XYZ file of C-alpha atoms in Angstrom:
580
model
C 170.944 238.743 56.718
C 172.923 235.794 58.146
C 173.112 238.064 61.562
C 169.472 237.867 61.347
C 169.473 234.581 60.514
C 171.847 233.139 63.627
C 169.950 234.957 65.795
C 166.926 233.637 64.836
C 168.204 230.068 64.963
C 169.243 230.463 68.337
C 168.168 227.756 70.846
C 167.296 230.084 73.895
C 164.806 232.430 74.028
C 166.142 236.104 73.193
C 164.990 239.156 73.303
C 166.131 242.792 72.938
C 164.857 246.214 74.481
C 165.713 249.743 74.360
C 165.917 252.074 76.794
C 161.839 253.523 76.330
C 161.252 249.642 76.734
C 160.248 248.790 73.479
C 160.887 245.141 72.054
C 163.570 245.576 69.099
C 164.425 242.289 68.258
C 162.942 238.729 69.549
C 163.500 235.369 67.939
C 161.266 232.543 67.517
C 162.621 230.255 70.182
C 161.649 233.448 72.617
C 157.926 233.633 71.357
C 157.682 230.017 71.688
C 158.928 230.484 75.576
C 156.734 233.810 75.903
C 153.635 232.141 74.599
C 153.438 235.290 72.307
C 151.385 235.433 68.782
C 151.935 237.640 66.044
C 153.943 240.608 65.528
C 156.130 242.212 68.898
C 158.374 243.912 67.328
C 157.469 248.137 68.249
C 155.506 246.549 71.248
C 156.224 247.441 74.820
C 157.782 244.997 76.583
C 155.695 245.198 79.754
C 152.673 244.817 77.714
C 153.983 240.796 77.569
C 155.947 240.184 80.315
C 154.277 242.738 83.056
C 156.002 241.616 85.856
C 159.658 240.973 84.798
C 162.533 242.648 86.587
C 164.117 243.518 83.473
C 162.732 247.117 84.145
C 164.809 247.145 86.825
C 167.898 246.285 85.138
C 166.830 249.779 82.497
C 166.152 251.838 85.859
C 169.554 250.617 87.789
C 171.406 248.897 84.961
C 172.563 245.940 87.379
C 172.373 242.586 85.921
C 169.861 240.208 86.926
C 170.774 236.616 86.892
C 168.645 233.590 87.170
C 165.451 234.866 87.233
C 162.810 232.283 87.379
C 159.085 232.651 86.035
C 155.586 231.035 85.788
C 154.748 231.185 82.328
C 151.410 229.314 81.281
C 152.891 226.712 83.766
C 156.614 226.404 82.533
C 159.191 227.259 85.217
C 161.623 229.926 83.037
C 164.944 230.964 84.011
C 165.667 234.457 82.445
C 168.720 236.282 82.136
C 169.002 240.293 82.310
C 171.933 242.335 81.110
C 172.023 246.179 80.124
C 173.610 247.462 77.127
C 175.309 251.133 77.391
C 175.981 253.331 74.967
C 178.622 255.916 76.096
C 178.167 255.154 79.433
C 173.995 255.440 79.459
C 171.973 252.603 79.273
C 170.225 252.114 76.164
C 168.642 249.161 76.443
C 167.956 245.561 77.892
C 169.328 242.012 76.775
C 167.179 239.307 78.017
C 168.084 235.392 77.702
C 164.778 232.718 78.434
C 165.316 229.101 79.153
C 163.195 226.598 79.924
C 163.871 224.808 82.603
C 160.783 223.428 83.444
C 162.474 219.461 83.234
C 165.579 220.645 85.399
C 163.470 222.204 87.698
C 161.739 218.593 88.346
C 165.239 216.929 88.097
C 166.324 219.464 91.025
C 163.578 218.421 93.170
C 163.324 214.791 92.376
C 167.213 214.979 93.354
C 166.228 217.211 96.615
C 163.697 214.532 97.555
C 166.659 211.423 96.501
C 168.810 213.177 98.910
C 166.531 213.350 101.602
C 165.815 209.914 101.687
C 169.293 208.727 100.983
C 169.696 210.505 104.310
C 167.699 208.561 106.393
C 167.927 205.713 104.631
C 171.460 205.670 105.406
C 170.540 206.862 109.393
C 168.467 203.709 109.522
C 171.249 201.722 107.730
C 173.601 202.638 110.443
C 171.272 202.290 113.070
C 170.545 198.908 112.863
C 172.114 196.868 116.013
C 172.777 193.828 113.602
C 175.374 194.334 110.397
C 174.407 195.142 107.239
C 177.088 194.525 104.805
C 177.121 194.727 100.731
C 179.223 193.286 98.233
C 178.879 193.524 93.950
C 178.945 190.588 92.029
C 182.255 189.708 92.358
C 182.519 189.580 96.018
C 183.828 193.551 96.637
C 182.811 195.509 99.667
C 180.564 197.834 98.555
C 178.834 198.921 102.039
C 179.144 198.478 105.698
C 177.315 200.211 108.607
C 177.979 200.774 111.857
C 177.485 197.159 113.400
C 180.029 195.759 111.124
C 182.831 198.213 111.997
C 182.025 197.351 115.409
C 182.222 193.527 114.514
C 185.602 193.648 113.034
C 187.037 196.709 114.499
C 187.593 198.183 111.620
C 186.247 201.779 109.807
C 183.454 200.904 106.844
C 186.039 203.449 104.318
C 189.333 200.725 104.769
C 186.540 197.765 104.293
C 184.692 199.845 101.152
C 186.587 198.179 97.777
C 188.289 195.246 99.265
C 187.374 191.576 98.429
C 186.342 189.551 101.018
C 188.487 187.107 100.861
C 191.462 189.661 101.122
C 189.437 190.837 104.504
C 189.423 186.749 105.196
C 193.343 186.876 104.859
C 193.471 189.738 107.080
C 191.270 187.540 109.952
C 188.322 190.220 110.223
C 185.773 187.137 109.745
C 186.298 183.773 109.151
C 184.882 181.501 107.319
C 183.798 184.104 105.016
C 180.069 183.785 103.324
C 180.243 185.508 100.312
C 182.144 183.529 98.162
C 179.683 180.164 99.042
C 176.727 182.698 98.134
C 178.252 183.046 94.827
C 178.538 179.773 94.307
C 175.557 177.905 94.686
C 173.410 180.886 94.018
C 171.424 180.426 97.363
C 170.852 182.071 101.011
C 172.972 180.774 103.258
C 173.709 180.761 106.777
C 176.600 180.123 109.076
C 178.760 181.028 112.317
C 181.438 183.365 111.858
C 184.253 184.308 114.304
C 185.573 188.032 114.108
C 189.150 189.336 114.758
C 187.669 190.363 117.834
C 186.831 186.872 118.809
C 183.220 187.126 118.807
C 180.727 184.364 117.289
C 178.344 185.926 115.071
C 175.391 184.252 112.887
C 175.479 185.964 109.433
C 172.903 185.217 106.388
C 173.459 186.548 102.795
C 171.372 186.647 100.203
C 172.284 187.350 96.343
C 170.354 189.397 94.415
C 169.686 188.630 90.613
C 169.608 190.996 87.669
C 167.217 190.696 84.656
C 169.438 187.641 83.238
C 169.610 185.928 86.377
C 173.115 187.012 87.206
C 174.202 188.106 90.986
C 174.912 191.394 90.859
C 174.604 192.348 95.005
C 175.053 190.033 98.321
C 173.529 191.730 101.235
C 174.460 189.810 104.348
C 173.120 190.267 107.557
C 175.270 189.456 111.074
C 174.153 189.123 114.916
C 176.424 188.749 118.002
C 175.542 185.772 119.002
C 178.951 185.471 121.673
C 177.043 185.544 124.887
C 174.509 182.746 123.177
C 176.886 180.997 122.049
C 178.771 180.818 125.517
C 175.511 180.312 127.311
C 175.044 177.234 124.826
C 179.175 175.987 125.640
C 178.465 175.918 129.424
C 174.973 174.195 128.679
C 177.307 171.396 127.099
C 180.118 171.426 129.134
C 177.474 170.999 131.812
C 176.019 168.226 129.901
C 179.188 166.354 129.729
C 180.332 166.783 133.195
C 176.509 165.329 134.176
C 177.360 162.360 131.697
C 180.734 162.150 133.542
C 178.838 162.074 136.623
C 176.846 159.333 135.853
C 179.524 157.463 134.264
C 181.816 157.252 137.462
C 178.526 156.818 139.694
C 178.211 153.356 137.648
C 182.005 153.001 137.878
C 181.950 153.197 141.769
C 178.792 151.520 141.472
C 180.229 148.243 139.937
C 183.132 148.534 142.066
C 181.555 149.208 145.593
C 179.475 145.571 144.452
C 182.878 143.925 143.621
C 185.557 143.577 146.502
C 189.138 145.122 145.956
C 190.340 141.484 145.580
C 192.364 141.412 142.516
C 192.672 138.278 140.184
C 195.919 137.664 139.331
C 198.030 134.033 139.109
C 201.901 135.832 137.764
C 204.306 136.460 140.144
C 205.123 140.169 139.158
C 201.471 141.158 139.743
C 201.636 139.158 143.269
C 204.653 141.656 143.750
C 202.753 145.018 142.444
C 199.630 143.817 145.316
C 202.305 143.107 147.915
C 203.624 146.447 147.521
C 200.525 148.090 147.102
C 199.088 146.438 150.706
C 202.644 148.219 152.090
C 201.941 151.453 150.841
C 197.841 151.448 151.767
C 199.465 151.530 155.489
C 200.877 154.503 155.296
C 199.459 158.146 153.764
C 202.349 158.474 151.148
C 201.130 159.839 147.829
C 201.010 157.193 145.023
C 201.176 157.417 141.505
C 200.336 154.068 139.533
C 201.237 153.850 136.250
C 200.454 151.382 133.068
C 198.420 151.268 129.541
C 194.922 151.807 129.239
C 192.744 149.099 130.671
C 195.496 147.297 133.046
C 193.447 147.845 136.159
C 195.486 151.358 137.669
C 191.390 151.989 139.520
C 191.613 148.456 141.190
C 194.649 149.389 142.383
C 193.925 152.378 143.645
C 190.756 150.720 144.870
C 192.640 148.176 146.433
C 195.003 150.307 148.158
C 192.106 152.614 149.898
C 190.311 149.452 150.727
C 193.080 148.366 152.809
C 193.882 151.584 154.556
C 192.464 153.654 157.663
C 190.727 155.425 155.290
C 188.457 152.400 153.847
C 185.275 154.135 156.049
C 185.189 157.114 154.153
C 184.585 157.724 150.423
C 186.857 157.050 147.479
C 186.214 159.633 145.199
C 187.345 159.336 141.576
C 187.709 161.438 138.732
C 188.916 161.501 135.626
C 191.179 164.327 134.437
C 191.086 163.907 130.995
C 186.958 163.604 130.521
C 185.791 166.825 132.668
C 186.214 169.910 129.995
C 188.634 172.312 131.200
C 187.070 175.483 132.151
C 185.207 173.149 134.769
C 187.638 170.873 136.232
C 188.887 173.446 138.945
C 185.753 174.105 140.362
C 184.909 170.654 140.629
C 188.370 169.607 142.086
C 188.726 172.820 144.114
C 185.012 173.879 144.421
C 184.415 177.663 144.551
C 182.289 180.690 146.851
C 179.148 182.407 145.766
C 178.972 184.663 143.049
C 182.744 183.347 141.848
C 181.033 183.780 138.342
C 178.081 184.008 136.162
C 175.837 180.947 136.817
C 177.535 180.052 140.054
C 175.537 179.415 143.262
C 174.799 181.565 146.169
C 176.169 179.012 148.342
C 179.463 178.296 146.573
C 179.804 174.752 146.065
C 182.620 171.642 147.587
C 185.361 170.593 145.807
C 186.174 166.750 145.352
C 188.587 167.085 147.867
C 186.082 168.381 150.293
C 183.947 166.315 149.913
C 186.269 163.114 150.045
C 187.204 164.617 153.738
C 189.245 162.054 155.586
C 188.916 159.589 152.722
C 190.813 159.167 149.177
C 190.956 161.142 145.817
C 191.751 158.888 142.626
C 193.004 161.330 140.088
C 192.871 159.014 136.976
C 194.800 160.445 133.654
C 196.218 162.934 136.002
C 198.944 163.469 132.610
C 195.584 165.010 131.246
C 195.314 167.929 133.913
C 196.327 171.612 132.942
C 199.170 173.353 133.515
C 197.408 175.939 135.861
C 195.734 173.302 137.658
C 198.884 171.506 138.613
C 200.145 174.188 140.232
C 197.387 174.363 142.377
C 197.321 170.505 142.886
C 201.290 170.693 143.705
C 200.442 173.547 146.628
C 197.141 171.189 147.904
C 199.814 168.119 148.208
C 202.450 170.529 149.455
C 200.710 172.703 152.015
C 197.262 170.501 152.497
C 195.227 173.244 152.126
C 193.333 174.603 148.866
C 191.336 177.660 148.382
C 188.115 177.710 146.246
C 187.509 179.344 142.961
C 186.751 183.111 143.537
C 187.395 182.711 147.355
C 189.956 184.054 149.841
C 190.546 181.623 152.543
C 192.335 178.552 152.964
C 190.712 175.744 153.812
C 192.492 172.455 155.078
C 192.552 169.279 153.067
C 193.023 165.897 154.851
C 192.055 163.565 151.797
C 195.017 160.918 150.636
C 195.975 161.150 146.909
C 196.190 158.789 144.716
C 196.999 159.218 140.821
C 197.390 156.763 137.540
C 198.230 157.650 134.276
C 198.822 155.412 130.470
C 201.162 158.467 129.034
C 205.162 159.131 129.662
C 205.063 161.444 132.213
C 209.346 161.949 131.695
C 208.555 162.190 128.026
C 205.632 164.937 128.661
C 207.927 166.727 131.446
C 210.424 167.551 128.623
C 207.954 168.509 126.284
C 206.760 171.472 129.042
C 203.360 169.480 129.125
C 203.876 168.281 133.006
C 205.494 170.213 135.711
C 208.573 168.553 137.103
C 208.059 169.294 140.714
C 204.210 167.970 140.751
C 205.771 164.697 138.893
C 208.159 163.831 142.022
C 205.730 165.118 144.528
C 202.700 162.382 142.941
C 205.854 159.667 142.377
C 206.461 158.876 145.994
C 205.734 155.655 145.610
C 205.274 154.542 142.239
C 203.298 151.628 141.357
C 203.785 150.112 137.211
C 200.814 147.893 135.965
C 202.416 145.549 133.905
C 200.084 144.884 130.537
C 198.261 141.603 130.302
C 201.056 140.385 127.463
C 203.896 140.651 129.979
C 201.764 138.460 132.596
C 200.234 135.887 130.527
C 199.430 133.414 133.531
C 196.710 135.764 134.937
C 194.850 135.326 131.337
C 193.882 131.983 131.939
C 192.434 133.121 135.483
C 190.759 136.120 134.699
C 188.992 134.744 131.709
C 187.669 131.728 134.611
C 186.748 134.661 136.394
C 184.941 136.715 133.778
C 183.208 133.920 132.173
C 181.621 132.361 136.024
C 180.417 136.005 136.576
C 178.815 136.732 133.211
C 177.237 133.138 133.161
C 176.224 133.902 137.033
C 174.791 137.601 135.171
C 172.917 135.634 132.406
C 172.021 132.661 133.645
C 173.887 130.830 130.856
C 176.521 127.662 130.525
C 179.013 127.834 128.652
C 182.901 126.429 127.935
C 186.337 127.703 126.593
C 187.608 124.938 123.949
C 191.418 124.522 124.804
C 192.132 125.932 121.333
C 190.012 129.369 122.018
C 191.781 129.327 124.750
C 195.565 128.811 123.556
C 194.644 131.615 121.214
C 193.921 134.121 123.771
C 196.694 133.519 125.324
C 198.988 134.311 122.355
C 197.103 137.652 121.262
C 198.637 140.470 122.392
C 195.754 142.229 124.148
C 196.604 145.765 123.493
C 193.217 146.681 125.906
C 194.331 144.658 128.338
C 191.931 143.503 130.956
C 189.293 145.336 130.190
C 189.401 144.102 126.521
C 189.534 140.476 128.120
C 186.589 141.190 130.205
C 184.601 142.571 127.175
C 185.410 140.169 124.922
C 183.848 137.411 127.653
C 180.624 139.131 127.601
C 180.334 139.364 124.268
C 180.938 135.578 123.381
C 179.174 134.903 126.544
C 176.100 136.421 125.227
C 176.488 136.010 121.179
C 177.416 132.352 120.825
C 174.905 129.693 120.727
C 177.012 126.826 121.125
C 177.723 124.914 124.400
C 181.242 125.342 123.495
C 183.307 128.988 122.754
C 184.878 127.330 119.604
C 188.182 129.511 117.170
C 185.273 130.683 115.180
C 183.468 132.332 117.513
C 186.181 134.984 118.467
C 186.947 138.030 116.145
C 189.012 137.987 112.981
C 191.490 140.111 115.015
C 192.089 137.893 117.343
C 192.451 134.818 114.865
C 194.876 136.808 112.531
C 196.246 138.546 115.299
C 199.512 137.696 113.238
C 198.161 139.725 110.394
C 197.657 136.940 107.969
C 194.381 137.322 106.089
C 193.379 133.500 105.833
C 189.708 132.358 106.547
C 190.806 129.223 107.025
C 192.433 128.009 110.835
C 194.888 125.386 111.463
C 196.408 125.211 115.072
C 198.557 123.055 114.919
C 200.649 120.736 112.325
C 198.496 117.861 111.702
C 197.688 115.194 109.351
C 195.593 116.122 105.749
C 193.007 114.078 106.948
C 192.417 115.127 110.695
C 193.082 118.523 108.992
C 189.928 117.862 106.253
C 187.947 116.415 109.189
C 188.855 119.558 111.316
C 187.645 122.224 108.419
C 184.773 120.265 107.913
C 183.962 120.734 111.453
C 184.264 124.104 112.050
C 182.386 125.063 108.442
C 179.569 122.710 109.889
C 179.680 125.076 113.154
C 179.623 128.083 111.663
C 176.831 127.170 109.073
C 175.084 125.574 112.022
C 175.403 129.041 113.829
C 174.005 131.387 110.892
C 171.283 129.444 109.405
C 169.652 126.843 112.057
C 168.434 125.073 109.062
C 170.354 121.962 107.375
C 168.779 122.611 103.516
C 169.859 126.123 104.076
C 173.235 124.690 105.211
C 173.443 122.623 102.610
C 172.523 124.911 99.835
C 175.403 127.134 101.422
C 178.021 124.551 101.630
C 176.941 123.482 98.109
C 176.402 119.799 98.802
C 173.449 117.511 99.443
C 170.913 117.989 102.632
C 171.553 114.490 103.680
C 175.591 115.144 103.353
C 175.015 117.999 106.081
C 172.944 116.014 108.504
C 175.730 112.628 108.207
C 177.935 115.021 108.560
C 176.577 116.608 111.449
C 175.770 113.578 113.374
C 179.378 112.438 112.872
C 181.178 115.581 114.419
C 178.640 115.446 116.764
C 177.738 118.668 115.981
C 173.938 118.582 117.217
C 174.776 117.085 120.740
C 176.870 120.009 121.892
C 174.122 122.363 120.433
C 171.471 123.973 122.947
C 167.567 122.603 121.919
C 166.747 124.015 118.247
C 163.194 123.166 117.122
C 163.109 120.121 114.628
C 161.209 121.860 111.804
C 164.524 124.074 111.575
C 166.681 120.769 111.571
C 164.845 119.526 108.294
């Protein structure tokens, strides 16, 4: 009975034949499977399942395995085993399962493959990257692109943070992590291992709570762009140069080479300089920024057998680097992507019999003073990307502000080129170490920006006892700048203390407002502060009640006042409803 029992309890289908084909035993779960009602056992087996191949299994006795069947629409798997007895076969076991559900599983699954297949062709297609991280910033997929961006196989990427593959210098900066943190798309410019410049954009992906649980980033090469865009710049800022030095040797073509100067070491630096514009010896003039090293060099070709032909200058240090050969040296057709058919001159081509000024030549590269050494050396120079020589007959003239010694033993300078440009060397002194020419260039300055502004104006004999102390660390041209802009910015007949910069009037680095010149008595001193507050007040509001309300003292107080100092004769025309 509790055979009976287990068997019928059984969760597959069972059911047992004998050897005539006759059902002897079937439990419930089977006549649920079969679809069968009422009473089989006695009945013939092929009278309910007509077609299965357990009759072959009674006829052969060879197992059949995984049979399936259409049974009122249910996909069955059956199972047939013989039973001997003594070595004949008396009678058929037969196992039913329903696997209708697998049987969908199996094909959903076939179908999930299939498309996981050319999802992941298409994934590895794609020219741009394609790469996937979780949550927490781990690689969980990379196609094709990607191991082509960082020359690296998408297995040895597959598990690794990003910012271990950061360390590692595969991509830098590295997007992820900024993804993560402001919970945005993003976009930036990468640089790979490999060098290249790629534009990536990753976006996070949210779960039901709002938490990032993928960050699919997208990449493009964007190298050649990018270079395209570099020499569009560099381009830019050699046009800029251009124009630059055209209004250089603009302003100094409308100027003569005459150089103002009253000390006697400068009268010794032009001496020398008129000795060596004689002769075609290379010169290299050195002093601080702003000392007047072009003048020189202005002066020099101005004087010399070469003052018909042009005075080319150019300045090492502002040209970008990847273009200052060809524009020194020039190059031939086709020398590289972009260049002309025709090739294109050189500086020192173009100057022809006349005179090269390289200013900053401390500035120029290594590899280009090489070349420069064999030009001054040899006199000939051969173009970018060509093959013959061709002869150079300009003079050279050089300047730099920097140590050349100092650079030379730092390996920034070549030795040789240094003693080939020093033949003559010419030292600027700064404008602190020749304080007599201050006096005379300011005169100078001043009668050509009052000439260029149709103004009138005076230097006080205090303004002018402080520029003379301060230590002008941009020399002349900080001299002449400061002229124009006093020249243009103060109202007054007179260029009073006031009127200059606070750098210039605590050039001592004290940090008072108040400016005494000299020792004096307390009353001269009062009258003297009382002037130059009336001034200044004068200067910003053009109105005596605004003065006074400033000043904190009556209206009347500020116009006796003003009319004492004389403060309103030495003041250009103001309109009388602003005096009131």
């Amino acid at each position: 009975m509790q055979l009976e029992a287990g068997f019928q309890e059984l969760y597959h289908g069972v059911m047992l034949v004998d050897s005539n084909g006759s059902i002897v035993a079937c439990n419930k779960a089977a006549n649920e499977l079969l679809n069968i009602d009422g009473q089989v056992i006695g009945r013939q087996a092929r009278e309910l399942l007509p077609d299965s191949t357990m009759y072959k299994v009674l006829e052969t006795g060879t197992p059949v395995i995984n049979n399936k069947v259409d049974i009122g629409g249910r996909v069955i798997l059956s199972n047939h085993k013989p039973i001997f007895e003594e070595s004949r076969i008396a009678g058929v076991i037969t196992s039913f399962q329903d696997i209708t559900d697998l049987d969908s599983v199996a094909q959903e699954l076939e179908a999930t493959k299939k498309l996981n297949t050319e999802m992941e062709a298409i994934f590895n297609s794609s020219y741009d990257e394609i790469y996937v991280t979780d949550g927490e910033g781990y690689t969980l997929r990379v196609n094709k692109a990607g191991e082509r961006f960082y020359g690296m196989k998408a297995e040895e990427m597959i598990g690794k943070h990003v910012s271990e593959l950061e360390e590692l210098g595969l991509f830098s900066p590295s997007i992820t992590p900024q993804v993560l943190r402001t919970k945005k798309r993003t976009t930036l410019i990468q640089t790979t291992k490999k060098g290249q410049k790629i534009i990536v954009t990753a976006n996070p992906v949210f779960d039901e709570k709002g938490q990032i649980i993928r960050v699919v980033t997208n990449s493009r090469d964007i190298t050649e762009l990018s270079n395209l865009r570099q020499r569009l710049e560099d381009t830019e800022k050699l046009m800029d140069n251009y124009r630059s030095e055209i209004a250089k040797l603009r302003k100094e073509r409308m100027k003569t080479s005459e150089i103002i100067s009253k000390s006697s070491i400068m009268q010794q630096i032009l001496a020398l300089a008129e000795k060596v514009a004689g002769v075609d010896s290379t010169v290299l003039i050195e002093g601080e920024s702003g000392v007047g090293k072009g003048v020189v060099a202005l002066n020099i070709h101005q004087l010399s057998k070469r003052s018909e032909f042009p005075f080319i200058t150019i300045n090492c240090g502002a040209i970008p680097e990847n273009l200052i050969e060809s524009e020194l040296f020039g190059y031939d057709g086709g020398a590289f992507t972009g260049a002309k058919k025709e090739g294109k001159k050189g500086l020192f081509e173009v100057a022809g019999n006349g005179t090269v000024f390289l200013d900053e030549i401390s500035e120029l590269p290594l590899n280009l003073q090489v070349k420069l050494l064999h030009v001054i050396q040899d006199r000939k120079l051969r173009r970018v990307g060509g093959n013959e020589f061709i002869d150079v007959n300009a003079r050279i003239l050089a300047a730099t502000n920097r140590n050349i010694p100092r650079l030379i033993k730092e390996r920034k300078f070549r030795e040789d080129l240094y003693y080939r440009l020093n033949v003559v060397p010419l030292i600027v002194p700064p404008l602190r170490h020749r304080k007599e020419d201050i006096p005379v260039l300011i005169e100078h300055f001043l009668d050509a920006f009052l000439e260029k502004y149709d103004l009138h104006k005076l230097i006080a004999s205090e303004t002018m006892e402080l520029l003379m102390n301060y230590h002008w660390p941009g020399n002349v041209r900080e001299l002449e700048n400061l002229v124009e802009r006093v020249v243009v910015t103060v109202d007054t007949l007179e260029v009073l203390p006031i009127h200059l910069p606070d750098y210039i009037l605590h050039a001592d680095g004290s940090k008072e407002k108040i400016f005494v010149l000299d020792i004096c008595s307390l009353k001269n001193a009062t009258e003297e502060l009382e002037r130059q507050l009336l001034n200044k007040a004068f200067i910003k509001f053009h109105n005596t009640y605004r003065m006074a309300d400033a000043l904190e003292v009556n209206q009347s107080t500020v116009v006796r006042k003003m009319h004492r100092y004389g403060i309103l004769k030495n003041k250009l025309p103001v309109p009388a409803n602003q005096l009131e």
